[in-house]
Coordinates of C-alpha atoms and ligand atoms in Angstrom, one line a residue:
M752 CA -92.7 -39.2 3.7
D753 CA -91.3 -40.5 0.4
W754 CA -93.2 -38.1 -1.9
K755 CA -91.9 -34.6 -2.6
P756 CA -93.4 -32.0 -4.9
D757 CA -91.7 -31.3 -8.2
R758 CA -90.7 -27.6 -7.9
K759 CA -89.7 -27.4 -11.5
A760 CA -93.0 -28.7 -12.9
K761 CA -95.5 -26.5 -14.5
K762 CA -98.3 -27.9 -12.4
A763 CA -98.9 -25.8 -9.2
I764 CA -97.6 -27.4 -6.0
Y765 CA -101.1 -27.4 -4.4
K766 CA -102.4 -29.3 -7.4
Q767 CA -99.6 -31.9 -7.2
L768 CA -100.3 -32.3 -3.5
A769 CA -104.0 -32.7 -4.1
E770 CA -103.3 -35.4 -6.7
Y771 CA -100.8 -37.2 -4.5
I772 CA -103.4 -37.4 -1.7
E773 CA -106.2 -38.5 -4.0
N774 CA -104.0 -41.3 -5.4
G775 CA -103.0 -42.2 -1.9
I776 CA -106.6 -42.5 -0.8
A777 CA -107.3 -44.6 -3.9
D778 CA -104.4 -47.0 -3.4
G779 CA -104.9 -47.3 0.4
S780 CA -101.7 -45.5 1.5
F781 CA -104.1 -43.1 3.3
P782 CA -106.5 -45.6 5.0
T783 CA -110.1 -44.5 5.1
D784 CA -110.4 -45.1 8.8
K785 CA -107.5 -42.8 9.8
P786 CA -107.3 -39.0 9.8
L787 CA -105.2 -37.4 7.0
P788 CA -101.9 -35.7 8.0
S789 CA -102.4 -32.2 9.6
E790 CA -101.7 -29.1 7.5
R791 CA -98.8 -28.1 9.8
Y792 CA -97.2 -31.6 9.5
L793 CA -97.5 -31.6 5.7
A794 CA -96.1 -28.1 5.4
T795 CA -93.0 -29.0 7.5
E796 CA -92.5 -32.4 5.9
L797 CA -92.7 -31.1 2.4
Q798 CA -91.1 -27.7 3.2
I799 CA -94.0 -25.8 1.6
N800 CA -96.2 -23.0 2.8
R801 CA -99.1 -23.9 5.0
S802 CA -101.4 -22.0 2.6
T803 CA -100.4 -24.4 -0.2
V804 CA -101.5 -27.3 1.9
V805 CA -104.8 -25.5 2.7
A806 CA -105.3 -25.0 -1.0
A807 CA -104.8 -28.7 -1.7
Y808 CA -107.2 -29.7 1.0
D809 CA -109.7 -27.1 -0.2
E810 CA -109.7 -28.7 -3.6
L811 CA -110.1 -32.2 -2.3
E812 CA -113.0 -31.0 0.0
S813 CA -114.7 -29.3 -2.9
N814 CA -114.5 -32.5 -4.8
G815 CA -116.2 -34.3 -1.9
L816 CA -113.2 -36.5 -1.1
I817 CA -112.4 -35.2 2.3
K818 CA -114.1 -33.6 5.3
R819 CA -112.6 -31.0 7.6
K820 CA -113.9 -30.3 11.0
R821 CA -112.3 -27.8 13.5
G822 CA -110.7 -29.8 16.3
S823 CA -111.0 -33.2 14.8
G824 CA -108.7 -32.7 11.7
T825 CA -109.2 -33.8 8.2
T826 CA -110.8 -37.2 7.4
I827 CA -111.6 -39.0 4.2
S828 CA -115.3 -38.8 3.3
K829 CA -117.3 -41.9 4.2
D830 CA -119.1 -42.0 0.8
I831 CA -116.5 -41.6 -1.9
W832 CA -117.5 -44.4 -4.3
G833 CA -117.6 -43.0 -7.8
I834 CA -115.8 -39.8 -6.7
T835 CA -112.3 -41.2 -6.8
K836 CA -110.9 -42.7 -10.0
K837 CA -110.8 -46.2 -8.6
R838 CA -112.5 -48.4 -6.1
I839 CA -110.5 -48.6 -2.9
P840 CA -109.6 -51.9 -1.4
S841 CA -108.7 -51.5 2.3
W842 CA -105.0 -52.3 1.6
R843 CA -104.2 -51.8 5.2
R844 CA -106.5 -54.6 6.2
Y845 CA -104.9 -56.9 3.6
I846 CA -101.5 -55.9 4.7
E847 CA -102.2 -56.7 8.3
S848 CA -104.1 -59.9 7.7
G849 CA -101.7 -61.8 5.4
S850 CA -100.5 -65.1 6.9
F851 CA -96.8 -64.3 6.2
L852 CA -95.8 -62.2 9.2
P853 CA -93.6 -59.0 8.7
N854 CA -90.2 -58.4 10.3
L855 CA -90.2 -57.2 13.9
P856 CA -90.8 -53.4 14.0
V857 CA -87.4 -52.8 15.5
V858 CA -85.8 -54.7 12.6
Q859 CA -87.8 -52.7 10.1
R860 CA -86.7 -49.5 11.9
I861 CA -83.0 -50.5 11.7
R862 CA -83.2 -51.3 8.0
K863 CA -85.0 -47.9 7.3
E864 CA -82.3 -46.0 9.3
M865 CA -79.5 -47.8 7.4
V866 CA -81.1 -46.9 4.0
E867 CA -81.9 -43.3 4.8
H868 CA -78.9 -42.2 6.9
K869 CA -75.2 -42.7 6.8
L870 CA -74.6 -44.4 10.0
I871 CA -71.7 -46.5 11.3
N872 CA -73.2 -49.9 10.6
L873 CA -72.6 -52.4 13.4
A874 CA -76.0 -54.0 12.6
S875 CA -75.8 -55.7 9.2
G876 CA -74.7 -59.3 9.4
E877 CA -72.5 -59.1 6.3
L878 CA -69.0 -58.3 5.1
S879 CA -67.9 -54.9 4.0
E880 CA -67.4 -54.4 0.2
D881 CA -63.6 -54.4 0.6
L882 CA -63.8 -58.0 2.0
F883 CA -65.5 -59.3 -1.1
P884 CA -63.1 -60.8 -3.6
I885 CA -64.2 -58.2 -6.2
D886 CA -61.1 -58.5 -8.4
S887 CA -61.4 -62.2 -8.7
L888 CA -65.1 -62.1 -9.4
R889 CA -64.5 -59.3 -12.0
E890 CA -61.9 -61.5 -13.7
I891 CA -64.2 -64.5 -13.7
I892 CA -67.0 -62.4 -15.3
S893 CA -64.7 -60.8 -17.9
T894 CA -62.7 -63.9 -19.0
R895 CA -65.1 -66.7 -18.8
S896 CA -66.9 -67.4 -22.0
F897 CA -70.4 -68.2 -21.0
N898 CA -71.7 -71.1 -22.9
G899 CA -74.3 -72.5 -20.5
S900 CA -78.0 -72.5 -21.2
L901 CA -80.0 -69.5 -20.3
G902 CA -83.2 -71.5 -20.0
Y903 CA -84.6 -72.7 -16.7
D904 CA -81.9 -74.8 -15.1
H905 CA -82.2 -78.1 -13.2
P906 CA -84.7 -77.7 -10.4
Q907 CA -82.0 -78.5 -7.8
G908 CA -79.6 -75.9 -9.3
N909 CA -76.8 -76.1 -11.8
E910 CA -75.3 -79.5 -11.9
I911 CA -71.7 -78.2 -12.3
L912 CA -72.1 -76.0 -9.2
R913 CA -73.6 -78.9 -7.3
N914 CA -70.6 -81.0 -8.3
T915 CA -68.3 -78.3 -7.1
I916 CA -70.2 -77.9 -3.8
T917 CA -69.9 -81.7 -3.3
K918 CA -66.1 -81.3 -3.5
H919 CA -66.1 -78.1 -1.4
V920 CA -68.0 -79.5 1.5
Q921 CA -65.9 -82.7 1.5
R922 CA -62.7 -80.6 1.7
Y923 CA -63.7 -77.8 4.0
R924 CA -66.5 -79.3 6.1
R925 CA -65.8 -83.1 6.0
I926 CA -69.2 -83.8 4.6
E927 CA -69.7 -86.8 2.2
T928 CA -72.5 -86.1 -0.2
N929 CA -73.3 -86.1 -4.0
P930 CA -74.8 -83.6 -6.4
S931 CA -78.3 -85.2 -6.3
S932 CA -78.5 -84.6 -2.5
I933 CA -77.9 -80.9 -2.9
L934 CA -80.3 -78.1 -3.6
I935 CA -79.0 -74.6 -4.5
T936 CA -81.0 -71.9 -2.7
S937 CA -81.2 -68.2 -2.5
G938 CA -78.9 -68.0 0.5
A939 CA -79.3 -70.0 3.7
Q940 CA -82.4 -67.9 4.3
Q941 CA -84.4 -69.6 1.5
A942 CA -83.2 -73.0 2.6
L943 CA -84.6 -72.4 6.2
H944 CA -87.8 -71.1 4.7
L945 CA -88.3 -74.1 2.4
V946 CA -87.7 -76.5 5.3
V947 CA -90.3 -74.7 7.5
Q948 CA -92.8 -74.6 4.7
C949 CA -92.4 -78.1 3.3
L950 CA -91.4 -80.4 6.2
L951 CA -93.5 -79.0 9.0
K952 CA -97.2 -78.3 9.6
P953 CA -99.1 -75.8 11.8
G954 CA -99.0 -76.8 15.4
D955 CA -95.7 -78.6 15.2
A956 CA -93.3 -77.9 18.1
V957 CA -89.8 -76.8 17.1
A958 CA -86.7 -76.1 19.2
L959 CA -84.7 -73.0 18.5
E960 CA -81.6 -71.7 20.2
E961 CA -82.1 -68.6 22.4
P962 CA -80.6 -66.2 21.6
S963 CA -80.3 -66.9 17.9
Y964 CA -80.8 -65.7 14.4
S965 CA -83.7 -68.1 14.0
Y966 CA -85.3 -66.4 17.1
S967 CA -85.5 -63.2 15.0
L968 CA -87.2 -64.8 12.0
P969 CA -91.0 -64.6 11.8
I970 CA -91.1 -67.7 9.5
F971 CA -91.7 -70.1 12.3
K972 CA -94.8 -68.3 13.6
S973 CA -96.0 -67.5 10.1
A974 CA -96.1 -71.2 9.4
G975 CA -98.2 -71.8 12.6
L976 CA -95.3 -73.6 14.4
R977 CA -94.9 -73.6 18.2
P978 CA -91.3 -72.5 18.9
F979 CA -89.6 -73.5 22.1
Y980 CA -86.3 -72.2 23.2
L981 CA -83.0 -73.7 24.3
P982 CA -80.7 -71.3 26.2
V983 CA -77.2 -71.0 24.6
N984 CA -74.3 -70.7 27.0
K985 CA -70.6 -70.6 26.2
D986 CA -70.7 -74.2 25.0
G987 CA -73.9 -73.9 23.1
I988 CA -77.2 -75.5 24.0
D989 CA -77.5 -78.2 26.7
P990 CA -78.7 -81.5 25.3
D991 CA -80.6 -82.2 28.6
D992 CA -82.7 -79.1 27.9
L993 CA -83.5 -80.6 24.5
L994 CA -84.6 -83.8 26.1
S995 CA -86.9 -82.1 28.6
L996 CA -88.4 -80.0 25.9
H997 CA -89.0 -83.1 23.8
K998 CA -90.6 -84.9 26.8
K999 CA -93.0 -82.0 27.3
H1000 CA -93.8 -80.9 23.8
R1001 CA -92.8 -83.6 21.3
I1002 CA -90.3 -81.6 19.4
R1003 CA -90.6 -82.2 15.6
M1004 CA -87.4 -80.5 14.5
I1005 CA -84.4 -78.7 16.0
F1006 CA -82.7 -75.7 14.4
L1007 CA -79.0 -75.2 15.4
N1008 CA -76.3 -72.8 14.3
P1009 CA -73.5 -74.7 16.0
I1010 CA -70.3 -73.0 14.7
F1011 CA -69.6 -69.3 15.6
Q1012 CA -73.3 -68.9 16.4
N1013 CA -75.2 -65.8 15.4
P1014 CA -75.3 -63.8 17.7
T1015 CA -73.2 -65.3 20.6
G1016 CA -70.2 -66.4 18.5
T1017 CA -70.0 -69.6 20.5
L1018 CA -69.1 -73.2 19.4
L1019 CA -71.4 -76.1 20.4
H1020 CA -69.1 -78.3 22.5
I1021 CA -68.0 -81.5 20.9
D1022 CA -69.6 -83.7 23.7
R1023 CA -72.8 -81.8 23.3
R1024 CA -72.7 -82.4 19.5
K1025 CA -72.4 -86.1 20.1
K1026 CA -75.2 -86.1 22.7
I1027 CA -77.5 -84.1 20.4
L1028 CA -77.0 -86.5 17.5
E1029 CA -77.6 -89.5 19.9
L1030 CA -80.9 -87.9 21.1
S1031 CA -81.8 -87.1 17.5
S1032 CA -81.5 -90.7 16.4
E1033 CA -83.0 -92.1 19.6
H1034 CA -86.1 -90.0 19.3
G1035 CA -86.2 -89.5 15.5
I1036 CA -85.9 -85.7 15.7
P1037 CA -84.3 -84.1 12.5
V1038 CA -81.6 -81.5 13.1
I1039 CA -81.3 -78.5 10.9
E1040 CA -77.7 -77.4 11.0
D1041 CA -77.4 -73.8 9.8
D1042 CA -73.7 -73.2 9.1
P1043 CA -72.7 -70.0 7.3
Y1044 CA -69.7 -69.3 9.5
S1045 CA -67.6 -72.5 9.9
L1046 CA -64.8 -71.3 7.5
T1047 CA -64.1 -68.2 9.6
S1048 CA -62.1 -69.7 12.4
Y1049 CA -59.4 -67.3 13.5
T1050 CA -57.4 -70.0 15.2
G1051 CA -57.4 -72.2 12.2
E1052 CA -58.9 -75.0 14.4
E1053 CA -61.4 -77.0 12.5
T1054 CA -64.7 -77.7 14.3
P1055 CA -66.5 -80.7 12.8
T1056 CA -69.9 -80.0 11.5
L1057 CA -72.8 -82.0 12.9
K1058 CA -73.4 -83.2 9.3
S1059 CA -69.9 -84.7 9.2
M1060 CA -70.7 -86.6 12.4
D1061 CA -74.1 -87.7 11.3
T1062 CA -74.0 -91.4 10.5
H1063 CA -77.8 -92.0 10.3
G1064 CA -78.9 -89.2 8.0
N1065 CA -80.7 -87.1 10.7
V1066 CA -79.1 -83.8 9.8
L1067 CA -80.1 -81.4 7.0
Y1068 CA -77.1 -79.2 6.4
I1069 CA -77.5 -75.5 5.3
S1070 CA -74.8 -73.1 4.3
S1071 CA -74.1 -70.2 2.0
L1072 CA -71.5 -68.0 0.4
S1073 CA -72.9 -64.9 2.1
K1074 CA -70.4 -64.6 5.0
I1075 CA -67.4 -65.9 3.2
V1076 CA -67.6 -64.5 -0.4
A1077 CA -70.5 -62.0 -1.0
S1078 CA -74.0 -61.8 0.3
G1079 CA -75.3 -60.3 -2.9
L1080 CA -74.6 -63.4 -4.9
R1081 CA -77.4 -65.1 -3.0
I1082 CA -75.9 -68.5 -3.2
G1083 CA -76.8 -71.0 -0.5
W1084 CA -77.4 -74.7 -0.4
I1085 CA -79.0 -77.5 1.6
I1086 CA -77.8 -81.0 1.8
G1087 CA -79.9 -83.9 2.9
P1088 CA -81.5 -87.2 1.9
K1089 CA -82.5 -87.3 -1.8
P1090 CA -86.3 -87.5 -1.3
V1091 CA -86.2 -84.5 1.0
I1092 CA -84.1 -82.5 -1.4
E1093 CA -86.5 -83.4 -4.2
R1094 CA -89.4 -82.2 -2.1
L1095 CA -87.7 -78.9 -1.4
S1096 CA -86.6 -78.4 -5.0
D1097 CA -90.2 -79.0 -6.2
A1098 CA -91.3 -76.2 -3.8
K1099 CA -88.4 -73.9 -4.9
Q1100 CA -89.6 -74.4 -8.5
L1101 CA -93.1 -73.2 -7.4
V1102 CA -91.6 -70.2 -5.7
D1103 CA -89.0 -68.9 -8.3
F1104 CA -88.4 -71.6 -11.0
G1105 CA -84.8 -72.2 -9.7
H1106 CA -81.8 -70.1 -9.2
A1107 CA -80.4 -67.5 -11.6
S1108 CA -77.7 -69.1 -13.8
F1109 CA -75.3 -66.2 -13.8
T1110 CA -74.6 -66.1 -10.1
Q1111 CA -74.3 -69.9 -10.1
W1112 CA -71.5 -70.0 -12.6
I1113 CA -69.7 -67.1 -10.9
A1114 CA -70.0 -69.0 -7.6
N1115 CA -68.8 -72.2 -9.3
D1116 CA -65.8 -70.6 -10.8
F1117 CA -64.8 -68.8 -7.7
L1118 CA -65.1 -72.0 -5.5
E1119 CA -63.0 -73.9 -8.1
S1120 CA -60.3 -71.2 -8.5
D1121 CA -56.9 -71.2 -6.8
I1122 CA -57.8 -67.8 -5.2
F1123 CA -60.5 -69.4 -2.9
D1124 CA -58.0 -70.5 -0.3
S1125 CA -56.0 -67.3 -0.2
H1126 CA -59.2 -65.3 -0.1
I1127 CA -60.4 -67.2 3.0
I1128 CA -57.0 -66.8 4.7
N1129 CA -57.0 -63.1 4.1
L1130 CA -60.7 -62.7 5.0
V1131 CA -60.2 -64.5 8.4
K1132 CA -57.2 -62.3 9.1
Q1133 CA -59.2 -59.2 8.5
L1134 CA -62.1 -60.4 10.6
E1135 CA -59.8 -61.2 13.5
K1136 CA -58.3 -57.7 13.3
R1137 CA -61.8 -56.3 13.4
R1138 CA -62.8 -58.5 16.3
N1139 CA -59.7 -57.3 18.1
Q1140 CA -60.6 -53.7 17.4
I1141 CA -64.1 -54.0 18.7
V1142 CA -62.9 -55.7 21.9
T1143 CA -60.2 -53.0 22.4
S1144 CA -62.8 -50.2 21.8
L1145 CA -65.3 -51.7 24.2
R1146 CA -62.7 -52.1 26.9
S1147 CA -61.4 -48.6 26.4
Y1148 CA -64.8 -46.8 26.2
L1149 CA -67.0 -48.9 28.4
K1150 CA -64.6 -50.8 30.7
N1151 CA -66.6 -52.9 33.1
K1152 CA -69.9 -51.6 32.0
V1153 CA -70.2 -54.4 29.5
D1154 CA -69.3 -58.1 29.4
F1155 CA -68.8 -60.4 26.4
H1156 CA -67.6 -63.8 25.3
L1157 CA -64.6 -63.5 23.0
P1158 CA -65.6 -65.1 19.6
Q1159 CA -62.9 -67.2 17.9
G1160 CA -64.6 -66.9 14.5
G1161 CA -67.6 -65.4 12.8
I1162 CA -68.6 -61.8 12.5
H1163 CA -70.7 -61.0 15.6
L1164 CA -70.0 -60.0 19.2
W1165 CA -72.8 -60.5 21.8
C1166 CA -72.4 -57.9 24.5
K1167 CA -74.1 -57.8 27.9
L1168 CA -74.8 -54.4 29.4
N1169 CA -74.1 -54.3 33.1
K1170 CA -76.7 -51.6 33.7
N1171 CA -80.4 -51.8 33.5
I1172 CA -81.1 -49.6 30.6
N1173 CA -84.1 -48.7 28.4
E1174 CA -83.3 -50.5 25.1
V1175 CA -85.5 -48.2 22.9
L1176 CA -83.9 -45.1 24.4
L1177 CA -80.4 -46.5 23.9
L1178 CA -81.1 -47.3 20.3
E1179 CA -82.5 -43.8 19.7
E1180 CA -79.6 -42.1 21.4
S1181 CA -77.2 -44.2 19.4
I1182 CA -78.9 -43.4 16.1
K1183 CA -78.8 -39.8 17.0
R1184 CA -75.0 -40.1 17.4
G1185 CA -74.7 -41.9 14.0
V1186 CA -74.2 -45.5 15.0
I1187 CA -76.5 -48.5 14.7
Y1188 CA -76.5 -52.1 16.0
V1189 CA -79.1 -54.8 16.8
P1190 CA -80.8 -54.7 20.2
G1191 CA -80.6 -58.1 21.9
S1192 CA -84.4 -58.4 22.4
T1193 CA -84.8 -59.1 18.6
M1194 CA -82.7 -62.3 19.1
G1195 CA -83.5 -63.5 22.5
L1196 CA -85.7 -63.4 25.6
N1197 CA -83.2 -61.9 28.0
K1198 CA -83.0 -58.1 28.3
G1199 CA -79.8 -56.0 28.3
F1200 CA -77.9 -57.4 25.4
I1201 CA -76.6 -56.0 22.1
R1202 CA -75.4 -57.7 19.0
F1203 CA -72.5 -55.8 17.4
T1204 CA -71.4 -57.0 13.9
F1205 CA -67.8 -56.1 13.2
A1206 CA -67.4 -57.3 9.6
R1207 CA -69.3 -54.4 8.0
E1208 CA -67.0 -51.5 9.0
N1209 CA -63.2 -51.0 9.0
E1210 CA -61.3 -50.7 12.2
A1211 CA -61.4 -46.9 12.4
N1212 CA -65.1 -46.9 12.0
I1213 CA -65.6 -49.7 14.5
N1214 CA -63.7 -47.6 17.1
E1215 CA -65.7 -44.5 16.3
G1216 CA -68.9 -46.5 16.4
I1217 CA -68.2 -47.9 19.8
K1218 CA -67.1 -44.4 21.0
R1219 CA -70.4 -43.0 19.9
F1220 CA -72.3 -46.0 21.4
A1221 CA -70.5 -45.4 24.7
D1222 CA -71.5 -41.8 24.6
A1223 CA -75.2 -42.8 24.1
F1224 CA -74.9 -45.4 26.9
N1225 CA -73.5 -42.9 29.3
S1226 CA -76.1 -40.2 28.4
I1227 CA -78.9 -42.3 29.8
Ligands
PLP2169 C1 -77.2 -68.2 11.2 C2 -77.6 -67.6 9.9 N1 -78.4 -68.3 9.1 C3 -78.8 -67.8 7.9 C4 -78.6 -66.5 7.6 C5 -79.0 -66.0 6.2 O1 -78.0 -65.7 5.4 P1 -78.0 -65.8 3.8 O2 -79.4 -66.1 3.3 O3 -77.4 -64.6 3.3 O4 -77.1 -67.0 3.5 C6 -77.8 -65.7 8.4 C7 -77.6 -64.3 8.1 O5 -77.2 -63.5 8.9 C8 -77.3 -66.2 9.6 O6 -76.6 -65.5 10.5

């Protein structure tokens, strides 16, 4: 319960509580078709005397707002029009019937736990604060004289930044493009969302990797699409699976995260890349390449992006600064044929009138600075150390009770549990012990997997987190 009485206020606590409940009835937080919380529950939650709760309920009852019946609890009166201050829309019904689907309940639960409790965080797919280039960003902010416009910027995003991204993707991802084929987005997330909303229609079949980050997103189902899944093994998806899916369902678009995939950390094999591009042009299926991780290779080996191999213009390329600079900048981009980019940028205008200028120039100056290269080298070194730590800890505390593929880049480790275990119970036991991660079922169909993210905590915390996880695992 978020609300707490103000113990220093002059107003008696029972009055405050009565008002809180009345407002909650009015704004739909206490739905009219559900019983109100019990006296005992409220007394414990709010740490007040039960008699205070009774007094609040007495007041609401005498105003005709609620009914109390022995045995069946306290309910909201059926006829309360005119009694409360406002008319009451059934907010719950609105909340439940909106066409944009909510996050999976387990994802909501994980987020709530992370906000409310101090847990060792092996769940958030982001870097820890100490991996952000804070000093360089601070210097950019303090030394740069901002002389750009503060009006609405170009619908595709700031032109200087798009120029810089053109050079950046050519140098680091071997992609040839130009500023008019780029749209700046609020992270890769918004780019995915715009693609789904603008380029597909309800009933369209799309192919997603399984497991994958896309699997966990409700945006596909919200848009009325029919997702079909392509199993990911150590070399990524099998192009033959794509072909058979296409024959059966006429796939309209395929979403891939080919480099250091979230969650498996795998690389899509070069032969499979070629085959997928061939299939894409043979059957006219667009490929959405979601690539936030390609600059995080620990071996220094460069894997060509699909976009760099795409000679026919079949690939829309999405990336962002979230996993290599700072997720809070919310800078992402999508590269594709000009008409597609114009369509998406028109939609982005409708959604938010374009990207905030300040983070665009900070991103621009950082990408342009001499620090960028050394930042990436240092980041990758730190990520590799953390990857090594999680592997050492898993081997030490869980030995052969788990299996995993060793990622050569990225920030995630996909772990298979060699024991049939109740996923919900394992998560609860882990939270109790102060560690959180993402249960595999949010990202794929198969049971018995866990996604550990090792970028969000330092090595000592990773070790402690895995120790606590092992304790939870062994307790079940
Ligand atoms: C594969 C993949 N795509 C997209 C995103 C969204 O990231 P952002 O919007 O911060 O760029 C994530 C985040 O975890 C991801 O792993």
